Coordinates of C-alpha atoms and ligand atoms in Angstrom, one line a residue:
M749 CA -18.9 25.3 -29.3
G750 CA -17.8 24.3 -25.8
M751 CA -16.2 21.0 -25.1
N752 CA -18.1 18.4 -23.0
L753 CA -16.5 16.9 -20.0
V754 CA -15.7 13.7 -21.8
D755 CA -13.8 15.5 -24.6
T756 CA -12.1 17.7 -21.9
I757 CA -10.9 14.6 -20.1
Q758 CA -9.7 13.0 -23.4
Q759 CA -7.7 16.1 -24.2
L760 CA -6.2 16.5 -20.7
R761 CA -5.4 12.9 -20.5
R762 CA -3.1 13.2 -23.6
E763 CA -1.7 16.5 -22.6
R764 CA -0.8 15.3 -19.1
R765 CA 0.3 11.8 -20.2
A766 CA -2.1 10.3 -17.7
V767 CA -3.6 6.9 -17.4
I768 CA -7.0 6.5 -15.7
L769 CA -7.6 3.3 -13.7
A770 CA -11.2 2.5 -12.4
H771 CA -12.6 -0.1 -10.0
T772 CA -15.7 -1.9 -11.3
Y773 CA -17.7 -0.3 -8.5
Q774 CA -17.2 3.1 -10.0
P775 CA -20.2 4.9 -11.6
A776 CA -20.8 3.7 -15.3
E777 CA -19.7 7.1 -16.9
V778 CA -16.4 6.8 -15.0
Q779 CA -15.8 3.2 -16.1
D780 CA -16.6 4.3 -19.7
I781 CA -13.7 6.9 -19.8
A782 CA -11.1 4.7 -18.1
D783 CA -8.1 3.1 -19.8
F784 CA -8.4 0.1 -17.6
V785 CA -11.3 -1.2 -15.5
G786 CA -10.8 -4.0 -13.1
D787 CA -10.9 -5.6 -9.6
S788 CA -8.5 -4.9 -6.8
Y789 CA -6.0 -7.5 -8.1
G790 CA -6.2 -6.5 -11.7
L791 CA -5.7 -2.8 -10.6
S792 CA -2.7 -3.7 -8.4
K793 CA -1.1 -5.5 -11.3
Q794 CA -1.9 -2.8 -13.7
A795 CA -0.5 -0.1 -11.4
S796 CA 2.8 -2.0 -11.3
L797 CA 2.9 -1.9 -15.1
V798 CA 1.9 1.7 -15.8
D799 CA 4.1 3.9 -18.1
A800 CA 2.7 7.3 -17.7
D801 CA 3.4 10.6 -15.8
R802 CA 0.4 10.2 -13.7
I803 CA -2.2 7.7 -12.7
I804 CA -5.7 9.0 -12.1
F805 CA -7.1 6.5 -9.7
C806 CA -10.9 6.2 -9.6
G807 CA -11.6 3.9 -6.6
V808 CA -11.1 4.2 -2.9
L809 CA -8.0 5.3 -0.9
F810 CA -6.5 1.8 -0.1
M811 CA -6.4 1.1 -3.9
A812 CA -4.7 4.4 -4.7
E813 CA -2.2 3.9 -1.9
T814 CA -1.4 0.4 -3.5
A815 CA -0.8 2.2 -6.8
A816 CA 1.5 4.8 -5.1
V817 CA 3.5 2.1 -3.3
L818 CA 4.0 0.2 -6.5
N819 CA 5.0 3.3 -8.4
P820 CA 7.2 5.3 -6.1
G821 CA 8.3 7.7 -8.9
R822 CA 4.9 8.5 -10.3
R823 CA 2.1 10.7 -9.4
V824 CA -1.0 8.9 -8.2
V825 CA -4.0 11.3 -8.1
M826 CA -7.5 10.6 -6.7
P827 CA -10.4 12.7 -8.0
D828 CA -11.9 12.6 -4.5
A829 CA -9.4 11.6 -1.8
T830 CA -12.2 11.5 0.9
A831 CA -13.3 8.2 -0.7
G832 CA -12.1 5.7 1.9
C833 CA -13.1 2.2 2.7
P834 CA -14.8 1.7 6.2
M835 CA -13.6 -1.9 6.3
A836 CA -9.9 -0.9 5.8
D837 CA -10.3 1.4 8.7
M838 CA -11.5 -1.3 11.1
I839 CA -7.9 -2.1 11.9
T840 CA -5.1 0.2 12.7
A841 CA -1.4 -0.5 12.6
D842 CA -1.3 -0.3 16.4
Q843 CA -4.2 -2.8 16.8
L844 CA -2.4 -5.1 14.3
R845 CA 0.8 -4.9 16.4
A846 CA -1.1 -5.9 19.5
F847 CA -2.8 -8.7 17.6
K848 CA 0.6 -10.0 16.4
A849 CA 2.0 -9.7 20.0
A850 CA -0.8 -11.9 21.2
H851 CA 0.1 -14.6 18.6
P852 CA 3.9 -14.6 18.4
G853 CA 5.4 -15.9 15.1
A854 CA 2.1 -16.3 13.3
P855 CA 2.1 -15.0 9.8
V856 CA -0.4 -12.3 8.9
V857 CA -2.4 -12.4 5.7
C858 CA -3.8 -9.0 4.9
Y859 CA -6.8 -8.3 2.5
V860 CA -5.7 -5.4 0.3
N861 CA -8.7 -3.6 1.7
S862 CA -6.5 -2.2 4.3
T863 CA -4.3 0.8 4.9
A864 CA -0.6 0.9 3.8
E865 CA 0.5 0.9 7.4
V866 CA -1.4 -2.3 8.1
K867 CA 0.1 -4.0 5.0
A868 CA 3.6 -2.9 6.2
E869 CA 2.9 -4.9 9.4
S870 CA 1.8 -8.1 7.4
T871 CA 3.5 -11.1 5.9
I872 CA 1.6 -11.1 2.6
C873 CA -1.4 -9.5 1.1
C874 CA -4.3 -11.1 -0.7
T875 CA -7.3 -9.9 -2.7
S876 CA -10.7 -11.7 -2.8
S877 CA -9.6 -13.4 -6.0
N878 CA -6.6 -15.1 -4.6
A879 CA -7.2 -15.3 -0.8
V880 CA -7.5 -19.1 -0.6
E881 CA -4.3 -19.7 -2.7
I882 CA -2.3 -17.1 -0.7
V883 CA -3.3 -18.6 2.7
N884 CA -2.6 -22.1 1.4
S885 CA 0.9 -21.0 0.2
L886 CA 1.8 -20.5 3.8
G887 CA 1.8 -24.2 4.4
D888 CA 1.2 -26.1 7.6
V889 CA 1.9 -23.5 10.3
P890 CA 0.2 -23.6 13.6
E891 CA -1.7 -20.2 13.4
I892 CA -2.4 -17.7 10.6
L893 CA -3.8 -14.3 11.4
F894 CA -6.3 -13.0 8.8
V895 CA -7.2 -9.2 8.7
P896 CA -9.4 -7.3 8.5
D897 CA -12.4 -9.0 6.8
K898 CA -13.8 -11.8 8.9
F899 CA -16.3 -12.9 6.1
L900 CA -13.6 -13.3 3.5
G901 CA -11.6 -15.2 6.2
R902 CA -14.5 -17.4 6.8
F903 CA -14.7 -18.2 3.1
V904 CA -11.1 -19.1 3.1
E905 CA -11.5 -21.3 6.2
R906 CA -14.4 -23.2 4.6
K907 CA -12.4 -23.7 1.3
L908 CA -9.3 -25.0 3.0
N909 CA -11.0 -26.7 5.9
R910 CA -8.7 -25.1 8.4
K911 CA -9.1 -22.5 11.1
L912 CA -7.7 -19.0 10.9
V913 CA -7.4 -16.3 13.6
L914 CA -9.8 -13.7 12.2
W915 CA -10.1 -10.0 12.9
D916 CA -13.6 -8.8 13.5
G917 CA -13.9 -6.5 10.3
F918 CA -16.4 -6.5 7.5
C919 CA -17.8 -4.5 4.7
P920 CA -20.8 -2.4 5.8
T921 CA -22.1 -2.3 2.2
H922 CA -22.1 -6.1 1.6
A923 CA -23.3 -6.7 5.2
I924 CA -26.8 -5.5 4.3
L925 CA -27.4 -8.6 2.2
R926 CA -29.6 -11.3 4.0
P927 CA -30.1 -14.8 3.0
E928 CA -34.0 -14.2 2.6
M929 CA -33.0 -11.6 -0.1
V930 CA -31.3 -14.3 -2.1
Q931 CA -34.3 -16.6 -1.6
K932 CA -36.7 -14.1 -2.8
A933 CA -34.6 -13.2 -5.9
R934 CA -34.5 -16.9 -6.7
R935 CA -38.3 -17.1 -6.6
E936 CA -38.6 -14.2 -8.9
H937 CA -36.0 -15.4 -11.3
P938 CA -35.9 -19.2 -11.1
N939 CA -33.6 -19.7 -14.1
A940 CA -31.0 -17.3 -12.9
Q941 CA -27.7 -18.3 -11.2
V942 CA -26.6 -16.5 -8.1
M943 CA -23.2 -15.0 -7.7
V944 CA -22.1 -13.1 -4.5
H945 CA -18.9 -11.5 -3.3
P946 CA -17.0 -13.3 -0.5
E947 CA -17.3 -10.1 1.6
C948 CA -20.9 -11.2 2.1
S949 CA -21.9 -13.1 5.3
P950 CA -21.5 -16.9 5.4
E951 CA -25.3 -17.2 5.5
V952 CA -25.6 -15.4 2.2
Q953 CA -22.7 -17.3 0.7
D954 CA -24.5 -20.5 1.6
Q955 CA -27.4 -19.4 -0.7
A956 CA -25.1 -18.7 -3.7
D957 CA -24.2 -20.8 -6.7
H958 CA -20.8 -18.8 -7.0
V959 CA -18.9 -16.9 -4.3
I960 CA -16.3 -15.1 -6.3
S961 CA -14.5 -11.8 -6.7
T962 CA -15.7 -9.1 -9.1
G963 CA -13.0 -10.1 -11.6
Q964 CA -14.0 -13.7 -11.4
M965 CA -17.6 -12.6 -12.1
L966 CA -16.6 -10.9 -15.2
A967 CA -14.7 -14.0 -16.4
L968 CA -17.6 -16.3 -15.4
V969 CA -20.3 -14.5 -17.4
K970 CA -18.0 -14.4 -20.5
R971 CA -17.7 -18.2 -20.5
S972 CA -20.8 -19.4 -18.9
E973 CA -23.8 -21.0 -20.9
C974 CA -26.1 -19.5 -18.4
R975 CA -27.8 -16.2 -19.6
E976 CA -29.3 -14.9 -16.5
F977 CA -27.6 -14.0 -13.2
I978 CA -28.6 -12.5 -9.8
V979 CA -25.7 -10.3 -8.6
G980 CA -24.8 -9.9 -5.0
T981 CA -22.2 -7.3 -4.9
E982 CA -21.9 -3.3 -5.4
E983 CA -24.0 -2.1 -8.2
G984 CA -21.2 -0.7 -10.3
I985 CA -20.3 -4.2 -11.3
L986 CA -23.7 -4.4 -13.2
H987 CA -22.3 -2.0 -15.9
A988 CA -19.1 -3.9 -16.2
L989 CA -21.0 -7.3 -16.4
R990 CA -23.3 -5.9 -19.2
R991 CA -20.4 -4.7 -21.1
A992 CA -18.7 -8.0 -20.7
A993 CA -21.8 -10.1 -21.7
P994 CA -24.3 -8.0 -23.6
Q995 CA -26.6 -10.9 -24.3
T996 CA -27.0 -11.8 -20.7
V997 CA -29.6 -10.5 -18.2
F998 CA -28.4 -9.3 -14.8
H999 CA -30.6 -8.6 -11.7
H1000 CA -29.1 -6.7 -8.8
L1001 CA -29.9 -8.5 -5.5
T1002 CA -30.9 -5.1 -4.0
P1003 CA -30.5 -1.5 -5.1
F1004 CA -29.2 -0.8 -1.6
L1005 CA -26.0 -2.6 -2.3
R1006 CA -24.2 0.7 -3.1
C1007 CA -20.7 1.8 -1.7
P1008 CA -21.1 5.5 -1.0
N1009 CA -17.4 5.9 -1.2
M1010 CA -17.1 4.4 -4.6
K1011 CA -19.7 6.8 -5.8
K1012 CA -17.8 9.9 -4.9
T1013 CA -16.0 10.0 -8.2
T1014 CA -17.6 12.2 -10.9
L1015 CA -16.4 13.2 -14.4
A1016 CA -16.1 16.8 -13.3
K1017 CA -13.8 15.6 -10.5
V1018 CA -11.8 13.5 -12.9
A1019 CA -11.2 16.5 -15.1
H1020 CA -10.2 18.6 -12.2
A1021 CA -7.8 16.0 -11.0
L1022 CA -6.2 15.8 -14.5
E1023 CA -5.9 19.6 -14.6
T1024 CA -4.5 20.1 -11.1
D1025 CA -3.0 16.9 -9.8
E1026 CA -5.3 17.2 -6.8
T1027 CA -5.3 15.2 -4.7
R1028 CA -2.0 13.5 -4.9
I1029 CA -1.8 10.3 -2.7
T1030 CA 1.6 9.6 -1.1
V1031 CA 2.8 7.0 1.3
P1032 CA 5.8 7.7 3.6
P1033 CA 8.8 5.8 2.2
A1034 CA 9.3 3.6 5.3
V1035 CA 5.7 2.5 5.3
A1036 CA 5.7 2.2 1.4
D1037 CA 8.8 -0.2 1.6
G1038 CA 6.9 -2.4 4.1
A1039 CA 3.7 -2.3 2.1
R1040 CA 5.5 -3.0 -1.1
R1041 CA 7.2 -6.2 0.3
A1042 CA 3.7 -7.6 1.2
I1043 CA 2.0 -6.7 -2.0
L1044 CA 4.9 -8.0 -4.1
A1045 CA 4.8 -11.3 -2.2
M1046 CA 1.2 -11.6 -3.3
L1047 CA 1.9 -10.6 -7.0
A1048 CA 4.7 -13.1 -7.1
H1049 CA 2.1 -15.9 -6.5
G1050 CA 0.0 -14.8 -9.6
G1051 CA -3.3 -16.5 -9.8
G1052 CA -5.6 -13.5 -9.7
Ligands
13P1027 P1 -12.6 -7.0 -5.6 O1 -11.4 -7.6 -4.9 O2 -13.5 -8.0 -6.0 O3 -12.2 -6.1 -6.5 O4 -13.4 -6.2 -4.3 C1 -12.8 -5.0 -3.8 C2 -13.8 -4.5 -2.9 O5 -13.6 -3.4 -2.4 C3 -15.0 -5.2 -2.5 O6 -15.8 -4.6 -1.7
SF4_1028 FE1 -14.9 -1.0 1.2 FE2 -17.0 -2.4 1.1 FE3 -16.8 -0.2 -0.4 FE4 -15.4 -2.3 -1.1 S1 -17.7 -2.1 -1.1 S2 -14.7 -0.2 -0.9 S3 -15.0 -3.2 1.0 S4 -16.9 -0.3 1.9

């Protein structure tokens, strides 16, 4: 009898001393075979602790780059290395250098959804779960540059009641959400609470009960008394939420909230990656050193 893909993956994982990390936006079957499923912050932390020969990273390129930067000696392999993040590509290192030159001396807070080169030009990284604390930690400086996500930046501005100098980037997947969609979902499910990701527009954030990262969504549904939620972030999270709170009902705000890059990973590609180490993700040492400094500055703050 031939082995199915899941058995093949289990066997290869042992033979190759590999650990499989997956973001909560990954397809359900990929989340189910992962050793660790988490948000960007959890995955960064996990990647810094890994003790294995290779990390099979199921997510998008900036996340695998972060894992490579934090584990210079280890192989980080992506099952489909064409899975990028369009928001991360909305600012280049050259553009950031010009932005800094226009605001001399201002610290740069860089959302982890960015290239390693952009991180290397930044003061400190943040994720959607710690952006407010990280910006606040910079204290009373005249100007702070925030790249690349203007909507996460706006969220921080409102929480801290202070202005940031925002880059004009955004997530094309979350940008499809409109406030009317939230209003319609509320009419259909009047007892549900609404949670959305801070990558949504401020108008959508205004309609929500909770504006939180994916990791914070998982924590919320485990502790909440509420048993019904409307979810405004990428569809993969619904699988993770249902695993975390099996008694709770979750409604996706719209089936169109799907990140095409996150969906490039398949079990067949995971098996191939385990077998061949394709495609290995590397970051040039000078860039990695700079990016590591900015990521470690974030991790030193804790509070994911
Ligand atoms: P989290 O920081 O919530 O994991 O989100 C990552 C991401 O890519 C959101 O689109
Ligand atoms: Fe990038 Fe948006 Fe996809 Fe997240 S959901 S990886 S921010 S494109």
